[in-house]
mmCIF file of N, CA and C in Angstrom:
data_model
loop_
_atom_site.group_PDB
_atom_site.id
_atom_site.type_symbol
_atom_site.label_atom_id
_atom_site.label_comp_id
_atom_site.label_asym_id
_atom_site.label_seq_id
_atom_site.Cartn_x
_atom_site.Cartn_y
_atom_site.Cartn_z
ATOM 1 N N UNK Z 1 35.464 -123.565 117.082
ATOM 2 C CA UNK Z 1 34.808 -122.456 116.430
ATOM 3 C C UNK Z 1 35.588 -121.172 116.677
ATOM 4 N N UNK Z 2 35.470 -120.527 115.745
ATOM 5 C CA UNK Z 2 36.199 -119.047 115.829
ATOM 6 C C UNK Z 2 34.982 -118.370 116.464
ATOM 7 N N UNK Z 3 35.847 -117.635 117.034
ATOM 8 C CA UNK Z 3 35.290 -116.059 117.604
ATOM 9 C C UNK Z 3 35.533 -115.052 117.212
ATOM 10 N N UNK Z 4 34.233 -114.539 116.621
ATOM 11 C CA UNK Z 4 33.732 -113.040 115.706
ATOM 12 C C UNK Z 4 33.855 -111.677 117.083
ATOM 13 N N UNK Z 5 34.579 -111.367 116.460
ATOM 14 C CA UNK Z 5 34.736 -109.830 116.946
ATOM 15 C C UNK Z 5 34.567 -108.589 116.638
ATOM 16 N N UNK Z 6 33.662 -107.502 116.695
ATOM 17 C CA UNK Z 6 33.094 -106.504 116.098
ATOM 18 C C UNK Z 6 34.511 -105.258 116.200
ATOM 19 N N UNK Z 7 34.615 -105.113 115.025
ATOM 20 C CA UNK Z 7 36.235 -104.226 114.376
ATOM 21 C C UNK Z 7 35.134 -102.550 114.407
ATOM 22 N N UNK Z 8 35.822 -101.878 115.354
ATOM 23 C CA UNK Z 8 35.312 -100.200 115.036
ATOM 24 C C UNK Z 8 36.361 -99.676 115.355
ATOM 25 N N UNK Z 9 36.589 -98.952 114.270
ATOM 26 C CA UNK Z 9 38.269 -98.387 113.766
ATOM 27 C C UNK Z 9 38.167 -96.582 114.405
ATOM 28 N N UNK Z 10 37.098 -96.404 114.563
ATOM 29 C CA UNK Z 10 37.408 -95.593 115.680
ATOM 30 C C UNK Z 10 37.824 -95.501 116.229
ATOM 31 N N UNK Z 11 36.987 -96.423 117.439
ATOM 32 C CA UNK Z 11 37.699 -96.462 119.073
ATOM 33 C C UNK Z 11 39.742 -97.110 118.603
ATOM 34 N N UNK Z 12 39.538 -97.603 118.131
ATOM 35 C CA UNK Z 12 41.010 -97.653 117.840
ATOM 36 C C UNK Z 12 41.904 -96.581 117.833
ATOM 37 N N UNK Z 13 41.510 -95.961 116.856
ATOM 38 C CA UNK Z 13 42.447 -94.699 116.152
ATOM 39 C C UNK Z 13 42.119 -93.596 117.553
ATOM 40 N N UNK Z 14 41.113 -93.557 118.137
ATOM 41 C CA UNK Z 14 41.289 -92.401 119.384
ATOM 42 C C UNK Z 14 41.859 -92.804 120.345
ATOM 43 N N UNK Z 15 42.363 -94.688 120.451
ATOM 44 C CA UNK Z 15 42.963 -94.882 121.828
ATOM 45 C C UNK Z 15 43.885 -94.512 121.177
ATOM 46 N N UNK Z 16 45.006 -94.935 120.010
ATOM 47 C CA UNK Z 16 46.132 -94.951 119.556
ATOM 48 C C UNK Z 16 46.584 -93.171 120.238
ATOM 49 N N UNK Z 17 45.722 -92.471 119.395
ATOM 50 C CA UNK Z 17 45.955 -91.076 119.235
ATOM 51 C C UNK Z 17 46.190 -90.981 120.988
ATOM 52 N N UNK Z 18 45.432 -90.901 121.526
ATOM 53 C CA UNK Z 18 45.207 -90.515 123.355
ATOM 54 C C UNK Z 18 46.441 -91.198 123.879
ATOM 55 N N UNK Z 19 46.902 -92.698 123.619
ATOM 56 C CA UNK Z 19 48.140 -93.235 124.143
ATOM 57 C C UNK Z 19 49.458 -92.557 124.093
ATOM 58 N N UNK Z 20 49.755 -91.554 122.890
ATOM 59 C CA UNK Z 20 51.147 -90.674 122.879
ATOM 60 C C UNK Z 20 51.261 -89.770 123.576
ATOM 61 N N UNK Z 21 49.975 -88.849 123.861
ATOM 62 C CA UNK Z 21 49.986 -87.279 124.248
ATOM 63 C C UNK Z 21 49.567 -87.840 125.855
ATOM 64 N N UNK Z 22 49.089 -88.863 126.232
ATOM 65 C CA UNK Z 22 49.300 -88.676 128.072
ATOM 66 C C UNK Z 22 50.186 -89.470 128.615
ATOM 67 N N UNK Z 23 51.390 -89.251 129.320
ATOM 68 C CA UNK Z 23 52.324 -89.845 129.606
ATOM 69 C C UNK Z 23 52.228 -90.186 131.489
ATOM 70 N N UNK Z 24 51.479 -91.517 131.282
ATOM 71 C CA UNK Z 24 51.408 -92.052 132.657
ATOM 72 C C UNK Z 24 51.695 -93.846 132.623
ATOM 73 N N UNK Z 25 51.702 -93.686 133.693
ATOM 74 C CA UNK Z 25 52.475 -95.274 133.539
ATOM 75 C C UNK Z 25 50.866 -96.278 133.747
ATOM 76 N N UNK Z 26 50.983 -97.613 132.935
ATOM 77 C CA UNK Z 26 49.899 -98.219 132.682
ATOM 78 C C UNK Z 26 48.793 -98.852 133.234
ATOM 79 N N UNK Z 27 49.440 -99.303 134.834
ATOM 80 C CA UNK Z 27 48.794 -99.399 136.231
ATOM 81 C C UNK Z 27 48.145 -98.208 136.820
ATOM 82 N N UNK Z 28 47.654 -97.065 135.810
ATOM 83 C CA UNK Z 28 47.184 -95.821 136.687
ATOM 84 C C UNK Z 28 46.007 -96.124 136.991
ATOM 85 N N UNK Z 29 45.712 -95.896 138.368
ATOM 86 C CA UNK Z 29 44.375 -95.994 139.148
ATOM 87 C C UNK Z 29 44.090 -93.931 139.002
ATOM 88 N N UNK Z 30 42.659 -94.432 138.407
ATOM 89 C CA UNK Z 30 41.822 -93.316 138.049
ATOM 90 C C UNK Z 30 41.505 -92.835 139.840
ATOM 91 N N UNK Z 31 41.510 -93.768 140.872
ATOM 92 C CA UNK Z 31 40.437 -93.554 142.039
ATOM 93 C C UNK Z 31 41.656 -92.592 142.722
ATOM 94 N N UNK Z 32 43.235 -92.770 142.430
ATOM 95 C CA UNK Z 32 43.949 -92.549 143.520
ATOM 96 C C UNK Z 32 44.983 -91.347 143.254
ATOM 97 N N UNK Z 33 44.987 -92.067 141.852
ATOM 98 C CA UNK Z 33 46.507 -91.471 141.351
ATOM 99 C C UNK Z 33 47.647 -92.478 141.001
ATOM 100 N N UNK Z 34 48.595 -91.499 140.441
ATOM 101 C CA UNK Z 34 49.528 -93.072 140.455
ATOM 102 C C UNK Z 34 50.504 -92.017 141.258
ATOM 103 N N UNK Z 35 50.770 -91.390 141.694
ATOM 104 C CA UNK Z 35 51.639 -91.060 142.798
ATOM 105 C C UNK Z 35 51.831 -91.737 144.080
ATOM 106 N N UNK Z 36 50.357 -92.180 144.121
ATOM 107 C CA UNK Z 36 50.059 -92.472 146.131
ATOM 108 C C UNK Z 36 50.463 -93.742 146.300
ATOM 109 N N UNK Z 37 50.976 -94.497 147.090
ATOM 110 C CA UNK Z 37 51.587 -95.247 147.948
ATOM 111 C C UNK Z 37 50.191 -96.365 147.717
ATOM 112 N N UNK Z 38 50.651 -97.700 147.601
ATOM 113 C CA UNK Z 38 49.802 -99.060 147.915
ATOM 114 C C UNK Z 38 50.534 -99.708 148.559
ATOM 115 N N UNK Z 39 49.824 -100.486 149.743
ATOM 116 C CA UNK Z 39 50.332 -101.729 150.200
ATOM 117 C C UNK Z 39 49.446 -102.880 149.771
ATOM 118 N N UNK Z 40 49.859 -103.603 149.454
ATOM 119 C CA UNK Z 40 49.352 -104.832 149.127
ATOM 120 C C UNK Z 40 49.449 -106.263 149.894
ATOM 121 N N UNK Z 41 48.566 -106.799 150.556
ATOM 122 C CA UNK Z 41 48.841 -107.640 151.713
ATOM 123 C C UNK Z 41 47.997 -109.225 151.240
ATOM 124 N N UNK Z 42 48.594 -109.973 151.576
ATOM 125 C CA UNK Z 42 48.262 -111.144 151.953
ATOM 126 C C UNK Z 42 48.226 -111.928 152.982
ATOM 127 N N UNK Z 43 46.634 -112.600 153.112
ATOM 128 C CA UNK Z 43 47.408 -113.132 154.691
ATOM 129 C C UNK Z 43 46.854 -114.576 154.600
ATOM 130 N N UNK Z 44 47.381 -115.587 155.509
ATOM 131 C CA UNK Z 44 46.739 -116.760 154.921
ATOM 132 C C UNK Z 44 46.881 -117.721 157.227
ATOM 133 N N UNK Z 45 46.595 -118.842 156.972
ATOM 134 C CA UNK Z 45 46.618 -118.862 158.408
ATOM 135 C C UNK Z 45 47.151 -120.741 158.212
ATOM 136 N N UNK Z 46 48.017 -120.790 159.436
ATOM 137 C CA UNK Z 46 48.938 -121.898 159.666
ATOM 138 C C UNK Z 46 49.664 -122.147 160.820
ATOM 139 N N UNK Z 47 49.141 -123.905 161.519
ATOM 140 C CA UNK Z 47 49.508 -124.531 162.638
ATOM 141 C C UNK Z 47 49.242 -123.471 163.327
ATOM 142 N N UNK Z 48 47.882 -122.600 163.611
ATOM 143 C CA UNK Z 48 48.079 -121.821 164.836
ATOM 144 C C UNK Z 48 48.203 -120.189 164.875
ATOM 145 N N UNK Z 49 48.354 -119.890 163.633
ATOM 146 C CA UNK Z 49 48.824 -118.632 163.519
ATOM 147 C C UNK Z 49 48.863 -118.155 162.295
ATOM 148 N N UNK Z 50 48.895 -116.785 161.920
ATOM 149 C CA UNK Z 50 48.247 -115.983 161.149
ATOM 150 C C UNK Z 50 49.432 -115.794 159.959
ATOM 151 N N UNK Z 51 49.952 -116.028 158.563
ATOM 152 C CA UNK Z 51 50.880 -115.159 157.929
ATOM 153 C C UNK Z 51 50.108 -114.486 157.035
ATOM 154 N N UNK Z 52 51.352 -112.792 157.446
ATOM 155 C CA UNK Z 52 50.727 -111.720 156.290
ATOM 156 C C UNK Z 52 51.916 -111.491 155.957
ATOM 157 N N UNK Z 53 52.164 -111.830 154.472
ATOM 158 C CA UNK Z 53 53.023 -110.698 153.385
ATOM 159 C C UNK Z 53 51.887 -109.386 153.335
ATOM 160 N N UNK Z 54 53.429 -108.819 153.323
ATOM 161 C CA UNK Z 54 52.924 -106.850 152.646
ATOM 162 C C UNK Z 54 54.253 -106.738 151.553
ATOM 163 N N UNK Z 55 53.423 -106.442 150.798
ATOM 164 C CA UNK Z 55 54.513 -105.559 149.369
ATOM 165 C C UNK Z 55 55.354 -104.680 150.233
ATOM 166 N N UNK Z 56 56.091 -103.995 150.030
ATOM 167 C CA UNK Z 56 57.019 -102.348 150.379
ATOM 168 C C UNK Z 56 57.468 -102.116 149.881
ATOM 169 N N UNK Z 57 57.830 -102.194 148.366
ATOM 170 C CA UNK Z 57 59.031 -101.680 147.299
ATOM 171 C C UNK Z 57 59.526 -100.136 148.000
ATOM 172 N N UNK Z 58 60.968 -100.002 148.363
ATOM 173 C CA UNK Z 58 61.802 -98.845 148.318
ATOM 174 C C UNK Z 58 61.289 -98.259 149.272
ATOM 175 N N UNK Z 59 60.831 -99.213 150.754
ATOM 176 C CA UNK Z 59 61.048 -98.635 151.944
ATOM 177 C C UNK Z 59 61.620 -99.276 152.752
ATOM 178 N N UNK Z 60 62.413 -98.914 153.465
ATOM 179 C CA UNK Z 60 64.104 -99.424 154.825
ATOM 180 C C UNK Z 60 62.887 -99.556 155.367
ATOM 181 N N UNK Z 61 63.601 -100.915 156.450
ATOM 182 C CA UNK Z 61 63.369 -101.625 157.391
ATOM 183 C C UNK Z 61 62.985 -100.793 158.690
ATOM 184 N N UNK Z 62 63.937 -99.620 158.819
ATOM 185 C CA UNK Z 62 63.795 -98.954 159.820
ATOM 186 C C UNK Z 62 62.166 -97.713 159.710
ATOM 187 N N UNK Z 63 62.046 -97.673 158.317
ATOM 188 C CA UNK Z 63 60.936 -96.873 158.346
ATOM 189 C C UNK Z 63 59.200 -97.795 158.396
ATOM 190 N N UNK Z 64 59.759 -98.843 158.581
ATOM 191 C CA UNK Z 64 57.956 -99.755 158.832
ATOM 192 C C UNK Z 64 57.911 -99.589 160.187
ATOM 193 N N UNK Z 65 56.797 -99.713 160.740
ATOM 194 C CA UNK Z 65 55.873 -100.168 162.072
ATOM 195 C C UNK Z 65 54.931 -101.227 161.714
ATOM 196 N N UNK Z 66 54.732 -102.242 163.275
ATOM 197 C CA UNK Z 66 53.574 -102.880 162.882
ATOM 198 C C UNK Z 66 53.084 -102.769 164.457
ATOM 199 N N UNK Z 67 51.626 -102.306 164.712
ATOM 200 C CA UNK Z 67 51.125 -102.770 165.723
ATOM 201 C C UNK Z 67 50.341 -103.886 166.083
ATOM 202 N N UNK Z 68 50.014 -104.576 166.870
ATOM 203 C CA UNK Z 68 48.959 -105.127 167.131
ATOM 204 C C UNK Z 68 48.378 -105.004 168.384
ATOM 205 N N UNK Z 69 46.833 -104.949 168.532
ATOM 206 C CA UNK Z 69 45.713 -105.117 169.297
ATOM 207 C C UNK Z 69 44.700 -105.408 169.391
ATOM 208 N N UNK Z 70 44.953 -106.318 170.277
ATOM 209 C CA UNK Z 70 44.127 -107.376 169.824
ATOM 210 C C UNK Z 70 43.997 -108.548 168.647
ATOM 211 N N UNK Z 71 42.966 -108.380 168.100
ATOM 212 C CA UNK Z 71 42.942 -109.090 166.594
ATOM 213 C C UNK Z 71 43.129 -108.101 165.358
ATOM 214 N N UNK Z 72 43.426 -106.371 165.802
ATOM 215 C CA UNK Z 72 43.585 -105.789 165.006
ATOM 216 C C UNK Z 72 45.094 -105.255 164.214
ATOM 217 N N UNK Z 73 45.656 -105.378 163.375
ATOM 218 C CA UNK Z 73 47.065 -105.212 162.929
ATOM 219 C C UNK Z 73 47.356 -104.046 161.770
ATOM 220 N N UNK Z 74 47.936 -103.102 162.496
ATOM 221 C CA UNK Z 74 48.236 -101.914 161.998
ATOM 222 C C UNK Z 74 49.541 -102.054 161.331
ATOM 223 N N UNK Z 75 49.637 -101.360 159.864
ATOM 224 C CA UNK Z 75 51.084 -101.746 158.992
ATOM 225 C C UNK Z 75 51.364 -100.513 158.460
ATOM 226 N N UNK Z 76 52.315 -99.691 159.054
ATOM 227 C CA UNK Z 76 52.123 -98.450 158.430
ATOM 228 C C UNK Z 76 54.145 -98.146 157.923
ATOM 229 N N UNK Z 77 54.073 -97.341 156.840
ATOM 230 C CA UNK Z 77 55.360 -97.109 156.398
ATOM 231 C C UNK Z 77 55.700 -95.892 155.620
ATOM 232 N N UNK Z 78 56.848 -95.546 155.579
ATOM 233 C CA UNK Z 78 57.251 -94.012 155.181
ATOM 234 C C UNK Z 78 58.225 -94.398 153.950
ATOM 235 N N UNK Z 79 58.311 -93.791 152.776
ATOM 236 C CA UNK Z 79 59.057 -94.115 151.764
ATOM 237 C C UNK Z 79 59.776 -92.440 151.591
ATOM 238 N N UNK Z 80 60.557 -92.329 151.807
ATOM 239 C CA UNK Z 80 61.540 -91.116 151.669
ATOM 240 C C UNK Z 80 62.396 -90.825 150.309
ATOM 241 N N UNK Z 81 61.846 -89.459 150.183
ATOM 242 C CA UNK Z 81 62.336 -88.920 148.360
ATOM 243 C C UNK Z 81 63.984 -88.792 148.993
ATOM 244 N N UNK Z 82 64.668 -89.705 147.821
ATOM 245 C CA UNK Z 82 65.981 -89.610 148.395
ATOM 246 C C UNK Z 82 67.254 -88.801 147.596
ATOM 247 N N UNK Z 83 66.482 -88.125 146.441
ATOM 248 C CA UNK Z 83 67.160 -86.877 146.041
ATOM 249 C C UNK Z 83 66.501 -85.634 146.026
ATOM 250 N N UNK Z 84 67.071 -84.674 146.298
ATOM 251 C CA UNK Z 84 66.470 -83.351 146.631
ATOM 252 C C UNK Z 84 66.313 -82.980 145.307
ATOM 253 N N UNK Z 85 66.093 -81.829 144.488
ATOM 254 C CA UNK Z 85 66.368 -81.854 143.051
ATOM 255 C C UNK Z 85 67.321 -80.172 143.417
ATOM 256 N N UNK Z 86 68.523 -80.560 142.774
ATOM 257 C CA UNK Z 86 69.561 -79.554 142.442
ATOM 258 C C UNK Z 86 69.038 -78.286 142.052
ATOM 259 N N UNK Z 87 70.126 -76.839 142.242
ATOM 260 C CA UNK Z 87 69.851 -75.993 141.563
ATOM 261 C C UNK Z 87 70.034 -76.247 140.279
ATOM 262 N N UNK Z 88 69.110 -75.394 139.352
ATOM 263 C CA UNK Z 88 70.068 -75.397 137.615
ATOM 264 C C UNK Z 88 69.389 -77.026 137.530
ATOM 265 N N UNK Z 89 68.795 -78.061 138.211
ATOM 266 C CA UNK Z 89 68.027 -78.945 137.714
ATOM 267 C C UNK Z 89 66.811 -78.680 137.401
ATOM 268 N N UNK Z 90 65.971 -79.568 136.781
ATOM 269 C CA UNK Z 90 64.830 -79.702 136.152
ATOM 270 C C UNK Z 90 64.000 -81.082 136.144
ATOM 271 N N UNK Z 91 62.747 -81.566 137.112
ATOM 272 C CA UNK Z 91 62.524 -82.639 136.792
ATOM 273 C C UNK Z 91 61.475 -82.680 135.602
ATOM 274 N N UNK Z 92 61.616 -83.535 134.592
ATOM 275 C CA UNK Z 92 60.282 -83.493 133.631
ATOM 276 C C UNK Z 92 60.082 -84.404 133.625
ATOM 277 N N UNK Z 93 59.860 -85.387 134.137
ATOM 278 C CA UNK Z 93 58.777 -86.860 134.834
ATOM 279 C C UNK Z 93 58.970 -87.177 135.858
ATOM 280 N N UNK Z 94 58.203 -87.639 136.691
ATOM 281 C CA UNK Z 94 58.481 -88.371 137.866
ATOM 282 C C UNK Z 94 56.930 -89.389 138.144
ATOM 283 N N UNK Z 95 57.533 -90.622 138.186
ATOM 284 C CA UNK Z 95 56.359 -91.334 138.799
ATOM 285 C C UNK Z 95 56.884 -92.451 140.336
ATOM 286 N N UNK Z 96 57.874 -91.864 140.319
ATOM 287 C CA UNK Z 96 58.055 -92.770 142.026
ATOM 288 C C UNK Z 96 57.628 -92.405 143.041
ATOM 289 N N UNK Z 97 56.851 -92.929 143.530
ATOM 290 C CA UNK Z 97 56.058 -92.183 144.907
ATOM 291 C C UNK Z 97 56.683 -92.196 145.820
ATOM 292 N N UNK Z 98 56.692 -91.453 147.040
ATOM 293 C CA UNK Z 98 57.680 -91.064 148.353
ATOM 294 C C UNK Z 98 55.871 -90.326 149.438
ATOM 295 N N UNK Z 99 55.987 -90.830 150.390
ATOM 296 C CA UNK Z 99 55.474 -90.316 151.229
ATOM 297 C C UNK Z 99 54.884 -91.941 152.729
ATOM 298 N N UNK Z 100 54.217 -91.255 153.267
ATOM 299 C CA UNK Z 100 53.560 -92.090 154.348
ATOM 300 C C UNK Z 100 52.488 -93.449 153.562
ATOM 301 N N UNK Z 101 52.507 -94.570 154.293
ATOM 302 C CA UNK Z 101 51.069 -95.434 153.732
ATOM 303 C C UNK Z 101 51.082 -96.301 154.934
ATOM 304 N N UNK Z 102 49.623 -96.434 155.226
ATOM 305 C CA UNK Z 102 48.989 -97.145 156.454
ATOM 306 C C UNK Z 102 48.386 -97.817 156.109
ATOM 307 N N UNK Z 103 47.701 -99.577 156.991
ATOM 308 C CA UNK Z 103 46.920 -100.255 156.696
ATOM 309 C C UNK Z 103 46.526 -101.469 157.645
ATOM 310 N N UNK Z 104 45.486 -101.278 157.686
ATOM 311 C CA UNK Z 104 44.771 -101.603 159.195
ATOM 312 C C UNK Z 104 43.803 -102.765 158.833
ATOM 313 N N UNK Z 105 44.098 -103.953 159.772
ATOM 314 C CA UNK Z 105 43.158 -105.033 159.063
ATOM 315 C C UNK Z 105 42.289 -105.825 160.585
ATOM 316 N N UNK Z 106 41.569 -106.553 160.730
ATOM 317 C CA UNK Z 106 41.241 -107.074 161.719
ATOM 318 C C UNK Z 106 41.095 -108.707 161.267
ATOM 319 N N UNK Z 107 41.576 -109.783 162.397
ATOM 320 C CA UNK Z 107 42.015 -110.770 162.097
ATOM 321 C C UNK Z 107 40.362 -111.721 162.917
ATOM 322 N N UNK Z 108 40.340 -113.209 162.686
ATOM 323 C CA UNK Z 108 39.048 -113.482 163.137
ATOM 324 C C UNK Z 108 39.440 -113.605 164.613
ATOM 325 N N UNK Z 109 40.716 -113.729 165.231
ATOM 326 C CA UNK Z 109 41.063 -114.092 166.458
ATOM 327 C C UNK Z 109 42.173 -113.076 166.897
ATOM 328 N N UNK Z 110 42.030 -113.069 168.377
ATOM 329 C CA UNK Z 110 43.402 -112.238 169.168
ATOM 330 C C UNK Z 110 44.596 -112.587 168.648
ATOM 331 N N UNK Z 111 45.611 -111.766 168.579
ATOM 332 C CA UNK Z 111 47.304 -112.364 168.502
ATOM 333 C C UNK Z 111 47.647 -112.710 169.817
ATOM 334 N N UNK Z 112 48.639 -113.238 169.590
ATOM 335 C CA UNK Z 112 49.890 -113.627 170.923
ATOM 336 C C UNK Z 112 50.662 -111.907 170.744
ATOM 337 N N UNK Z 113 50.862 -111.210 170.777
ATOM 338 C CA UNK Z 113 51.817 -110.402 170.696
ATOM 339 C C UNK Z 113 53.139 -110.346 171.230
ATOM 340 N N UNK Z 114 53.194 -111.082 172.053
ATOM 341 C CA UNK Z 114 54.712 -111.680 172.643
ATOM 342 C C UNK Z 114 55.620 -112.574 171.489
ATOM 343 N N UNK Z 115 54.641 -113.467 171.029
ATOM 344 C CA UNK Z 115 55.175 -114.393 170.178
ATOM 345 C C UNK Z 115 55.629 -113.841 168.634
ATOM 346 N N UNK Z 116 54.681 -113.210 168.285
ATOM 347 C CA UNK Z 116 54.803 -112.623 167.050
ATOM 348 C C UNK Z 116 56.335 -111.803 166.395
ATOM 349 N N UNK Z 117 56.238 -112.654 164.903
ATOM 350 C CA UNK Z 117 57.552 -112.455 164.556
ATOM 351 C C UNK Z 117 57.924 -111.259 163.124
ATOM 352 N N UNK Z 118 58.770 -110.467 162.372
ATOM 353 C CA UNK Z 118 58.786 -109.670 161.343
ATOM 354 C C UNK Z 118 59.747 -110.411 160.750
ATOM 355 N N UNK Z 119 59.798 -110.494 159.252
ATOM 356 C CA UNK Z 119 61.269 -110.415 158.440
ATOM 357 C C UNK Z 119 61.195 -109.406 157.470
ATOM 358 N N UNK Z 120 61.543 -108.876 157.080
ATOM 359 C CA UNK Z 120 61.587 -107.931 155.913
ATOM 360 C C UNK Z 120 62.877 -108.470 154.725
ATOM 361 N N UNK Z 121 62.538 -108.818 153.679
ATOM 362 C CA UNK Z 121 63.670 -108.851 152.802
ATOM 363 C C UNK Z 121 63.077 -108.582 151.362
ATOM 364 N N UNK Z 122 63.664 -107.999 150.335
ATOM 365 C CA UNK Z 122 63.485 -107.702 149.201
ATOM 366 C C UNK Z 122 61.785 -107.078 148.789
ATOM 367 N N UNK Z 123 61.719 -105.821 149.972
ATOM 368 C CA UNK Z 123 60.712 -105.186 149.480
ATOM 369 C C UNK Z 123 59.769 -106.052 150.265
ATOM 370 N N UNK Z 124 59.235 -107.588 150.829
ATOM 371 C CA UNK Z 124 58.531 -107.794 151.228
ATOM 372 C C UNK Z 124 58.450 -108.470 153.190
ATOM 373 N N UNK Z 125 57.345 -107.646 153.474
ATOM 374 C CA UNK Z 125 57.615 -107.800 155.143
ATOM 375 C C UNK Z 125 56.423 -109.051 155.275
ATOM 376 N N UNK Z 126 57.122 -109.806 156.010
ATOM 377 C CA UNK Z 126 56.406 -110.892 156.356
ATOM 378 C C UNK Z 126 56.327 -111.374 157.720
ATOM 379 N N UNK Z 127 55.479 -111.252 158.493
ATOM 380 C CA UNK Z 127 54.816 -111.630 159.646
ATOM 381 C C UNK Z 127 54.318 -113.097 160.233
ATOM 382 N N UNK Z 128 54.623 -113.099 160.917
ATOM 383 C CA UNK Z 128 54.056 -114.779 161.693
ATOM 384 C C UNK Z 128 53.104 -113.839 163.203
ATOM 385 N N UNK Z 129 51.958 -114.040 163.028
ATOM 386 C CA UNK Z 129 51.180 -113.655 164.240
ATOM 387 C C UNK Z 129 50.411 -114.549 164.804
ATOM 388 N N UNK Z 130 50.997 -115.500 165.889
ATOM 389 C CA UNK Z 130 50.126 -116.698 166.604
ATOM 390 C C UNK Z 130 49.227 -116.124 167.093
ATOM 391 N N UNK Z 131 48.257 -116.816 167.032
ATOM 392 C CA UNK Z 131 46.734 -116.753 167.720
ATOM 393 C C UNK Z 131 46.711 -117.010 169.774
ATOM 394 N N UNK Z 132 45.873 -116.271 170.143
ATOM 395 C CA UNK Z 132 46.251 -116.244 171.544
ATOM 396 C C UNK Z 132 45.076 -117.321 171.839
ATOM 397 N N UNK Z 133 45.692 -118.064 173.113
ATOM 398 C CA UNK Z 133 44.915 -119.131 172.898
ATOM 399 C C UNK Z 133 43.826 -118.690 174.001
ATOM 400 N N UNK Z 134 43.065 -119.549 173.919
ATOM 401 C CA UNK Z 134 41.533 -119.271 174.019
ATOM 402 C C UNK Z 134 41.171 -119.513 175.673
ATOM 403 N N UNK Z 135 40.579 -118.785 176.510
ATOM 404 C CA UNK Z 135 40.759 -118.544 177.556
ATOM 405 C C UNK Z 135 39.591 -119.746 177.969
ATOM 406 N N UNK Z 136 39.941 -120.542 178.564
ATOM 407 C CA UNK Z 136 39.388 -122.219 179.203
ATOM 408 C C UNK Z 136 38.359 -121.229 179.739
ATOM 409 N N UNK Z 137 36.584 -121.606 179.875
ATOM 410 C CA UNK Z 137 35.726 -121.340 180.391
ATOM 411 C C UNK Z 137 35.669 -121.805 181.643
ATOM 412 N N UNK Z 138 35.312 -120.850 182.773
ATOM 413 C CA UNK Z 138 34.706 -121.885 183.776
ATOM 414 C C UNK Z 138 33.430 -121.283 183.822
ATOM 415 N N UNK Z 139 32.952 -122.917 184.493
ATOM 416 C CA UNK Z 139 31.858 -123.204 185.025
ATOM 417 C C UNK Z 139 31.456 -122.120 186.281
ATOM 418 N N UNK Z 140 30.637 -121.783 186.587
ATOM 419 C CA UNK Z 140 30.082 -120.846 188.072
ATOM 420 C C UNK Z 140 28.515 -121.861 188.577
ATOM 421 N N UNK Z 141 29.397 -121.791 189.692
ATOM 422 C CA UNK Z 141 28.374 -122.647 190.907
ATOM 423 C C UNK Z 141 27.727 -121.426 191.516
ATOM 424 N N UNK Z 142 25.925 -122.370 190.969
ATOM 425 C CA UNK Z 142 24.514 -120.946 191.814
ATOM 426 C C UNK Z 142 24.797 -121.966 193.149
ATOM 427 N N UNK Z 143 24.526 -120.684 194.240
ATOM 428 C CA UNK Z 143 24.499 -120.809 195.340
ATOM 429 C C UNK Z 143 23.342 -120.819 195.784
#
């Protein structure tokens, strides 16, 4: 069966019209901006231990941190504007963002933090965070 679709040539003709005269790129988040910095993380868990990809497009290796404490894992990074703009220049667009972005997650279990490993390659940092193992209960003898 086909599917009927209600045609109002309005809303058409005012997106068309509105699409030329604002010049933003198509992923714009109304909540943020499209200037501001996202990290985007994944984390998934294996033999023991925790992996998180993080996005980083067009930030050096040297400008990430990662903490951990506990079960909590801090990912924070600096993206640096890497042209100044000239005298006698003029910028008339810019949508590459440059500044600080942080992101703080809590895991269901402690890390090893000794063990725990980084790679960073092509924009994405990827983590191995073993789970600390679980402290053997003892028993207590009433006297």
């Amino acid at each position: 069966m086909a599917n009927i679709a209600r045609f109002d040539p309005f809303n058409s003709i005012v997106d068309d019209l509105f699409k030329g005269f604002f010049v933003r790129p198509v992923a714009y988040d109304t909540r943020t901006g499209y200037d501001s910095l996202r990290m985007t993380v994944d984390v998934s868990e294996k033999d023991g231990a925790y992996l998180v990809s993080a996005e980083l497009p067009g930030v050096k290796k040297e400008d990430i941190q990662v903490q951990i404490d506990g079960a909590q894992v801090t990912l924070s990074a600096e993206v640096k504007r890497e042209k100044d703009v000239a005298e006698g220049e003029q910028v008339l667009h810019s949508e590459r963002a440059y500044g600080k972005v942080s992101r703080s997650f809590t895991l269901p279990q402690e890390l090893d933090e000794a063990k725990a490993e980084a790679k960073f390659r092509d924009g994405v940092l990827e983590l191995t965070l073993p789970k600390k193992a679980a402290a053997a209960r003892k028993a207590i003898t009433i006297q």
